[in-house]
Amino acid sequence: MHMKIWQRYLIREIVSFFFLFLGCFYSIYALIDYSLHMQDFMQDTRINFSHIFLYYLFEFIKRADLLIPLAVLITTIKVLFALNIRGELVALRASGLSLKVILRPFFYLAIALALFNYMSNEWILPSSLTFVDQFQEQHWKPSSKDNHLYTLSLSDQSKLIYQTKDLQKQLLNDVFWIRSADEIWRMKSLCYDLKQPIGFFADQLKRNNKGYFEKVESFEEYPFTLFSKGLLENYKIPISLENQKISTLFKDLVQKRLSPYEYPIALSYFLLKITMPFLSLLVVLAIAPFCISHRRCFPVFLTYALALFGFIAFFTLLDAAVILSENETISAFYAILLPFCICFSLFSYRYFKRVQ
């Protein structure tokens, strides 16, 4: 396809500044993150340059849903203001080109990036998130603020809940084994050796006639022979719902493979993964009308400030919406889809009204 001179010029300006901003911004982020964890990197002799490179590459994939729309937003503002200030936008319009035609390269970029995000969510992001989580768990020292709990579903439908995992010693720490609704085991640590799992400082709790749990027995060491029947064959942490592919989440939701607790969480992440790629299109629709207006004095700083504020506010709203939908405070369809629908409707109306 033959492109005209103005099209080549505009595409070159858009693409060059987009990658320049994206590369510089993420390099600063990676440098700050590396300085914060430099001690962990230096002390762990197992880490080499290739591990660090892969970690920050996958970390970029993890943050792409935020970084790419932000880069599109800044690129759109910069290029359109530059065209406007230099008088090139007026010249293009005077040559008979409509605003719709002039703005097409921005939408082509946004659509291409939206497709990239969809492919990433399906094929690249799940493995990237798993790699980042495992890397941090293996090589970073746990923070005193980290109080995460991990759940491991066993083949007999019982569950192991633990706080930390020592891969070298094959130990799970602060463990609860929920064997049934009427029996719970509490352990300080559990050695998950497949040949002979052993619990240390284990307490057996059973439900009494009044419906309360009471401690029945205590053991300094207790061989969990029940686990030797294959319950711990897949003792590795299963892929979390956040790290699942879009297709996997869709199949789990349609075929109802999830528990009542997991269903709203899976639905929230599924809706989030199918809507977030549209954010690149949304930012172009939102900011373009403000950058193509004809004024003597262009409010460049104010436009950047308000655009960044709106971008951060929208992401904060989405984070709150995910939390509310996960806890079933609000339906995931309302919490996640409604903000996108409202913003697309308002900004699309303003955009088409402005470019006509």
Short mmCIF file of C-alpha atoms in Angstrom, two decimals, residues 10-340:
data_model
loop_
_atom_site.label_atom_id
_atom_site.label_comp_id
_atom_site.label_asym_id
_atom_site.label_seq_id
_atom_site.Cartn_x
_atom_site.Cartn_y
_atom_site.Cartn_z
CA LEU A 10 2.90 11.30 10.95
CA ILE A 11 3.44 7.55 11.46
CA ARG A 12 7.17 8.11 11.96
CA GLU A 13 6.49 10.80 14.58
CA ILE A 14 3.95 8.63 16.41
CA VAL A 15 5.94 5.40 16.41
CA SER A 16 9.30 6.97 17.28
CA PHE A 17 7.99 8.97 20.24
CA PHE A 18 5.83 6.05 21.45
CA PHE A 19 8.80 3.69 21.71
CA LEU A 20 11.07 6.44 23.04
CA PHE A 21 8.69 7.27 25.89
CA LEU A 22 7.89 3.61 26.60
CA GLY A 23 11.56 2.63 26.69
CA CYS A 24 12.67 5.58 28.84
CA PHE A 25 9.77 5.30 31.27
CA TYR A 26 10.19 1.57 31.81
CA SER A 27 13.98 1.89 32.06
CA ILE A 28 13.55 4.37 34.91
CA TYR A 29 11.04 2.02 36.57
CA ALA A 30 13.39 -0.96 36.20
CA LEU A 31 16.34 1.05 37.54
CA ILE A 32 14.39 2.13 40.63
CA ASP A 33 13.09 -1.40 41.18
CA TYR A 34 16.58 -2.86 40.80
CA SER A 35 18.02 -0.39 43.32
CA LEU A 36 15.32 -1.37 45.83
CA HIS A 37 16.15 -5.08 45.49
CA MET A 38 19.87 -4.80 44.77
CA GLN A 39 20.78 -6.46 48.06
CA ASP A 40 18.66 -9.52 47.23
CA PHE A 41 20.21 -9.74 43.75
CA MET A 42 23.78 -9.41 45.05
CA GLN A 43 23.47 -11.89 47.91
CA ASP A 44 21.84 -14.66 45.88
CA THR A 45 24.66 -16.29 43.91
CA ARG A 46 22.18 -18.24 41.79
CA ILE A 47 21.09 -15.05 40.02
CA ASN A 48 22.98 -14.02 36.88
CA PHE A 49 22.38 -11.37 34.23
CA SER A 50 20.09 -13.57 32.13
CA HIS A 51 17.79 -14.13 35.12
CA ILE A 52 17.58 -10.38 35.79
CA PHE A 53 16.96 -9.66 32.10
CA LEU A 54 14.17 -12.24 31.90
CA TYR A 55 12.65 -10.98 35.14
CA TYR A 56 12.37 -7.38 33.91
CA LEU A 57 11.21 -8.53 30.47
CA PHE A 58 8.35 -10.49 32.05
CA GLU A 59 7.77 -7.63 34.49
CA PHE A 60 7.22 -5.38 31.46
CA ILE A 61 4.65 -7.84 30.10
CA LYS A 62 2.98 -7.79 33.51
CA ARG A 63 2.80 -3.98 33.53
CA ALA A 64 1.95 -3.63 29.83
CA ASP A 65 -1.76 -3.03 30.50
CA LEU A 66 -0.70 0.16 32.33
CA LEU A 67 2.43 1.20 30.41
CA ILE A 68 1.10 0.86 26.86
CA PRO A 69 -2.07 3.00 27.31
CA LEU A 70 0.01 5.57 29.20
CA ALA A 71 2.51 5.72 26.33
CA VAL A 72 -0.36 6.07 23.83
CA LEU A 73 -1.82 8.91 25.91
CA ILE A 74 1.44 10.87 26.12
CA THR A 75 2.25 10.21 22.45
CA THR A 76 -1.15 11.46 21.29
CA ILE A 77 -0.85 14.66 23.32
CA LYS A 78 2.73 15.36 22.24
CA VAL A 79 2.30 14.71 18.51
CA LEU A 80 -1.03 16.54 18.16
CA PHE A 81 0.17 19.56 20.13
CA ALA A 82 3.37 19.64 18.04
CA LEU A 83 1.31 19.58 14.82
CA ASN A 84 -0.94 22.31 16.18
CA ILE A 85 1.80 24.61 17.47
CA ARG A 86 3.87 24.35 14.27
CA GLY A 87 0.80 25.02 12.13
CA GLU A 88 1.03 21.65 10.39
CA LEU A 89 -2.46 20.65 11.49
CA VAL A 90 -3.92 23.76 9.84
CA ALA A 91 -1.92 23.04 6.69
CA LEU A 92 -3.19 19.48 6.52
CA ARG A 93 -6.77 20.61 6.96
CA ALA A 94 -6.32 23.35 4.37
CA SER A 95 -5.20 20.70 1.87
CA GLY A 96 -8.62 19.08 2.17
CA LEU A 97 -7.95 16.42 4.80
CA SER A 98 -10.58 15.94 7.48
CA LEU A 99 -9.77 15.47 11.15
CA LYS A 100 -10.97 11.85 10.90
CA VAL A 101 -8.35 11.12 8.24
CA ILE A 102 -5.58 12.92 10.13
CA LEU A 103 -6.32 11.03 13.34
CA ARG A 104 -6.44 7.59 11.71
CA PRO A 105 -2.76 6.73 12.44
CA PHE A 106 -3.41 7.20 16.16
CA PHE A 107 -6.30 4.76 16.02
CA TYR A 108 -4.28 2.31 13.92
CA LEU A 109 -1.62 2.33 16.64
CA ALA A 110 -4.24 1.91 19.38
CA ILE A 111 -5.92 -1.00 17.56
CA ALA A 112 -2.58 -2.74 16.95
CA LEU A 113 -1.66 -2.39 20.62
CA ALA A 114 -5.10 -3.63 21.69
CA LEU A 115 -4.57 -6.76 19.58
CA PHE A 116 -1.10 -7.19 21.10
CA ASN A 117 -2.58 -6.98 24.60
CA TYR A 118 -5.19 -9.60 23.72
CA MET A 119 -2.53 -11.96 22.42
CA SER A 120 -0.41 -11.24 25.48
CA ASN A 121 -3.30 -12.02 27.84
CA GLU A 122 -3.83 -15.34 26.10
CA TRP A 123 -0.32 -16.60 25.37
CA ILE A 124 2.38 -14.46 27.02
CA LEU A 125 1.02 -12.90 30.22
CA PRO A 126 0.07 -16.12 32.12
CA SER A 127 3.58 -17.57 31.91
CA SER A 128 5.08 -14.13 32.62
CA LEU A 129 3.06 -13.70 35.82
CA THR A 130 3.98 -17.21 36.96
CA PHE A 131 7.68 -16.56 36.31
CA VAL A 132 7.60 -13.21 38.17
CA ASP A 133 5.79 -14.73 41.17
CA GLN A 134 8.19 -17.68 41.39
CA PHE A 135 11.25 -15.44 40.95
CA GLN A 136 10.16 -13.14 43.77
CA GLU A 137 9.31 -16.07 46.02
CA GLN A 138 12.65 -17.80 45.45
CA HIS A 139 15.06 -14.86 45.42
CA TRP A 140 13.50 -11.99 47.37
CA LYS A 141 13.48 -11.81 51.11
CA PRO A 142 9.90 -11.76 52.43
CA SER A 143 8.83 -8.38 53.75
CA SER A 144 7.36 -8.02 57.21
CA LYS A 145 4.31 -6.51 55.52
CA ASP A 146 3.71 -9.62 53.40
CA ASN A 147 1.00 -11.70 55.03
CA HIS A 148 -0.17 -13.68 52.03
CA LEU A 149 -1.94 -17.00 52.48
CA TYR A 150 -1.65 -19.74 49.88
CA THR A 151 -4.21 -22.47 49.31
CA LEU A 152 -3.41 -25.91 47.92
CA SER A 153 -6.32 -28.13 46.88
CA LEU A 154 -5.63 -31.83 47.39
CA SER A 155 -7.02 -34.73 45.40
CA ASP A 156 -9.46 -35.73 48.18
CA GLN A 157 -11.09 -32.24 48.03
CA SER A 158 -9.43 -31.18 51.29
CA LYS A 159 -7.28 -28.03 51.43
CA LEU A 160 -3.89 -27.00 52.77
CA ILE A 161 -3.52 -23.36 53.74
CA TYR A 162 -0.02 -22.05 54.48
CA GLN A 163 1.83 -18.75 54.73
CA THR A 164 5.37 -19.40 53.47
CA LYS A 165 7.21 -22.12 51.59
CA ASP A 166 10.87 -23.18 51.91
CA LEU A 167 11.86 -24.90 48.67
CA GLN A 168 15.29 -26.05 49.87
CA LYS A 169 14.02 -27.71 53.06
CA GLN A 170 10.71 -28.78 51.46
CA LEU A 171 8.74 -27.10 54.25
CA LEU A 172 5.40 -25.33 54.41
CA ASN A 173 5.16 -22.96 57.39
CA ASP A 174 2.09 -21.95 59.43
CA VAL A 175 -0.07 -24.69 57.94
CA PHE A 176 -3.76 -25.51 58.31
CA TRP A 177 -5.10 -28.73 56.80
CA ILE A 178 -8.87 -28.50 56.43
CA ARG A 179 -9.62 -32.21 56.16
CA SER A 180 -13.39 -31.76 56.39
CA ALA A 181 -16.00 -29.39 57.78
CA ASP A 182 -15.61 -31.09 61.16
CA GLU A 183 -11.84 -31.68 61.34
CA ILE A 184 -8.90 -29.29 61.04
CA TRP A 185 -5.19 -29.86 61.62
CA ARG A 186 -2.96 -26.96 62.64
CA MET A 187 0.83 -27.25 62.23
CA LYS A 188 3.81 -25.00 62.73
CA SER A 189 5.41 -26.56 59.66
CA LEU A 190 4.87 -29.46 57.27
CA CYS A 191 7.59 -31.36 55.43
CA TYR A 192 5.95 -32.24 52.11
CA ASP A 193 8.34 -35.07 51.21
CA LEU A 194 6.24 -37.40 49.06
CA LYS A 195 7.65 -40.53 50.72
CA GLN A 196 6.86 -39.48 54.30
CA PRO A 197 5.14 -36.12 54.96
CA ILE A 198 5.71 -35.03 58.57
CA GLY A 199 3.95 -32.29 60.50
CA PHE A 200 5.79 -30.51 63.32
CA PHE A 201 3.96 -29.23 66.42
CA ALA A 202 0.62 -30.39 65.05
CA ASP A 203 -2.76 -29.94 66.75
CA GLN A 204 -5.87 -31.88 65.80
CA LEU A 205 -9.13 -29.93 66.16
CA LYS A 206 -12.59 -31.46 65.87
CA ARG A 207 -16.06 -30.01 66.08
CA ASN A 208 -17.85 -30.86 69.34
CA ASN A 209 -21.55 -31.33 70.02
CA LYS A 210 -22.01 -27.59 70.53
CA GLY A 211 -20.61 -26.84 67.07
CA TYR A 212 -17.30 -25.41 68.30
CA PHE A 213 -13.83 -26.64 67.42
CA GLU A 214 -11.76 -27.98 70.29
CA LYS A 215 -8.25 -29.40 70.41
CA VAL A 216 -8.31 -33.19 70.67
CA GLU A 217 -4.61 -34.11 70.48
CA SER A 218 -1.20 -32.45 70.07
CA PHE A 219 1.98 -33.90 68.56
CA GLU A 220 5.53 -32.61 68.31
CA GLU A 221 5.94 -34.71 65.16
CA TYR A 222 3.16 -36.47 63.33
CA PRO A 223 3.61 -38.62 60.20
CA PHE A 224 0.75 -37.83 57.87
CA THR A 225 0.37 -41.26 56.34
CA LEU A 226 -2.88 -40.13 54.72
CA PHE A 227 -0.84 -37.92 52.41
CA SER A 228 1.22 -40.86 51.19
CA LYS A 229 -1.71 -42.05 49.07
CA GLY A 230 -1.00 -39.45 46.44
CA LEU A 231 -2.61 -36.40 47.98
CA LEU A 232 0.61 -34.41 47.68
CA GLU A 233 1.57 -35.54 44.21
CA ASN A 234 0.92 -32.03 42.89
CA TYR A 235 2.26 -30.07 45.82
CA LYS A 236 3.39 -27.15 43.65
CA ILE A 237 1.39 -23.97 43.87
CA PRO A 238 -1.39 -24.10 41.26
CA ILE A 239 -1.70 -21.27 38.76
CA SER A 240 -3.75 -18.54 40.37
CA LEU A 241 -6.87 -17.21 38.71
CA GLU A 242 -5.10 -13.93 37.98
CA ASN A 243 -2.47 -15.82 35.96
CA GLN A 244 -4.92 -17.87 33.88
CA LYS A 245 -5.46 -17.47 30.15
CA ILE A 246 -8.63 -15.79 28.91
CA SER A 247 -9.74 -19.03 27.23
CA THR A 248 -9.11 -21.04 30.41
CA LEU A 249 -11.12 -18.61 32.53
CA PHE A 250 -13.95 -18.69 29.98
CA LYS A 251 -14.08 -22.51 29.99
CA ASP A 252 -14.01 -22.63 33.79
CA LEU A 253 -16.85 -20.11 34.01
CA VAL A 254 -19.02 -21.76 31.34
CA GLN A 255 -18.48 -25.32 32.55
CA LYS A 256 -18.80 -24.26 36.22
CA ARG A 257 -15.56 -25.91 37.35
CA LEU A 258 -15.06 -23.32 40.09
CA SER A 259 -16.19 -23.24 43.67
CA PRO A 260 -18.67 -20.55 44.82
CA TYR A 261 -15.73 -18.69 46.36
CA GLU A 262 -13.60 -18.79 43.19
CA TYR A 263 -16.38 -17.97 40.70
CA PRO A 264 -16.66 -14.18 41.35
CA ILE A 265 -12.86 -13.86 41.38
CA ALA A 266 -12.54 -15.68 38.05
CA LEU A 267 -15.37 -13.62 36.54
CA SER A 268 -13.70 -10.39 37.68
CA TYR A 269 -10.36 -11.27 36.10
CA PHE A 270 -12.03 -12.55 32.92
CA LEU A 271 -13.94 -9.30 32.41
CA LEU A 272 -10.86 -7.27 33.27
CA LYS A 273 -8.70 -9.15 30.75
CA ILE A 274 -11.20 -8.67 27.90
CA THR A 275 -11.78 -4.96 28.59
CA MET A 276 -8.30 -3.64 29.49
CA PRO A 277 -6.91 -3.85 25.90
CA PHE A 278 -9.55 -1.29 24.85
CA LEU A 279 -7.92 1.29 27.10
CA SER A 280 -5.52 2.31 24.31
CA LEU A 281 -8.51 3.19 22.12
CA LEU A 282 -10.22 4.95 25.00
CA VAL A 283 -7.32 7.30 25.69
CA VAL A 284 -7.16 8.38 22.02
CA LEU A 285 -10.90 9.05 21.97
CA ALA A 286 -10.66 10.97 25.23
CA ILE A 287 -7.67 13.22 24.62
CA ALA A 288 -7.68 13.87 20.85
CA PRO A 289 -10.52 16.49 20.86
CA PHE A 290 -8.63 18.60 23.42
CA CYS A 291 -5.44 18.62 21.33
CA ILE A 292 -6.90 19.65 17.96
CA SER A 293 -8.69 22.81 19.06
CA HIS A 294 -7.55 26.10 17.51
CA ARG A 295 -6.38 28.61 20.11
CA ARG A 296 -3.75 31.29 20.35
CA CYS A 297 -2.38 29.83 23.55
CA PHE A 298 -2.39 26.07 23.99
CA PRO A 299 -2.72 24.85 27.62
CA VAL A 300 -0.04 22.17 27.20
CA PHE A 301 0.88 21.73 30.86
CA LEU A 302 -2.76 21.73 31.99
CA THR A 303 -3.66 19.13 29.36
CA TYR A 304 -0.83 16.82 30.45
CA ALA A 305 -1.74 17.25 34.12
CA LEU A 306 -5.46 16.61 33.68
CA ALA A 307 -4.85 13.69 31.32
CA LEU A 308 -2.49 11.99 33.78
CA PHE A 309 -4.86 12.68 36.66
CA GLY A 310 -7.77 11.16 34.74
CA PHE A 311 -5.66 8.15 33.72
CA ILE A 312 -4.58 7.45 37.31
CA ALA A 313 -8.12 8.01 38.61
CA PHE A 314 -9.53 5.54 36.07
CA PHE A 315 -7.00 2.87 37.07
CA THR A 316 -7.75 3.47 40.74
CA LEU A 317 -11.45 3.08 40.00
CA LEU A 318 -10.79 -0.21 38.20
CA ASP A 319 -8.74 -1.55 41.12
CA ALA A 320 -11.57 -0.69 43.49
CA ALA A 321 -14.09 -2.27 41.11
CA VAL A 322 -12.12 -5.53 40.99
CA ILE A 323 -11.98 -5.69 44.79
CA LEU A 324 -15.72 -5.03 45.08
CA SER A 325 -16.57 -7.63 42.43
CA GLU A 326 -14.26 -10.26 43.95
CA ASN A 327 -16.06 -9.88 47.27
CA GLU A 328 -19.46 -9.88 45.50
CA THR A 329 -20.28 -6.45 46.90
CA ILE A 330 -21.21 -5.41 43.36
CA SER A 331 -21.75 -7.63 40.35
CA ALA A 332 -18.61 -7.87 38.22
CA PHE A 333 -20.60 -6.86 35.13
CA TYR A 334 -21.57 -3.55 36.75
CA ALA A 335 -18.28 -2.95 38.57
CA ILE A 336 -15.95 -3.54 35.61
CA LEU A 337 -18.00 -3.13 32.42
CA LEU A 338 -20.00 -0.07 33.50
CA PRO A 339 -17.02 2.34 33.84
CA PHE A 340 -15.78 1.33 30.39
#
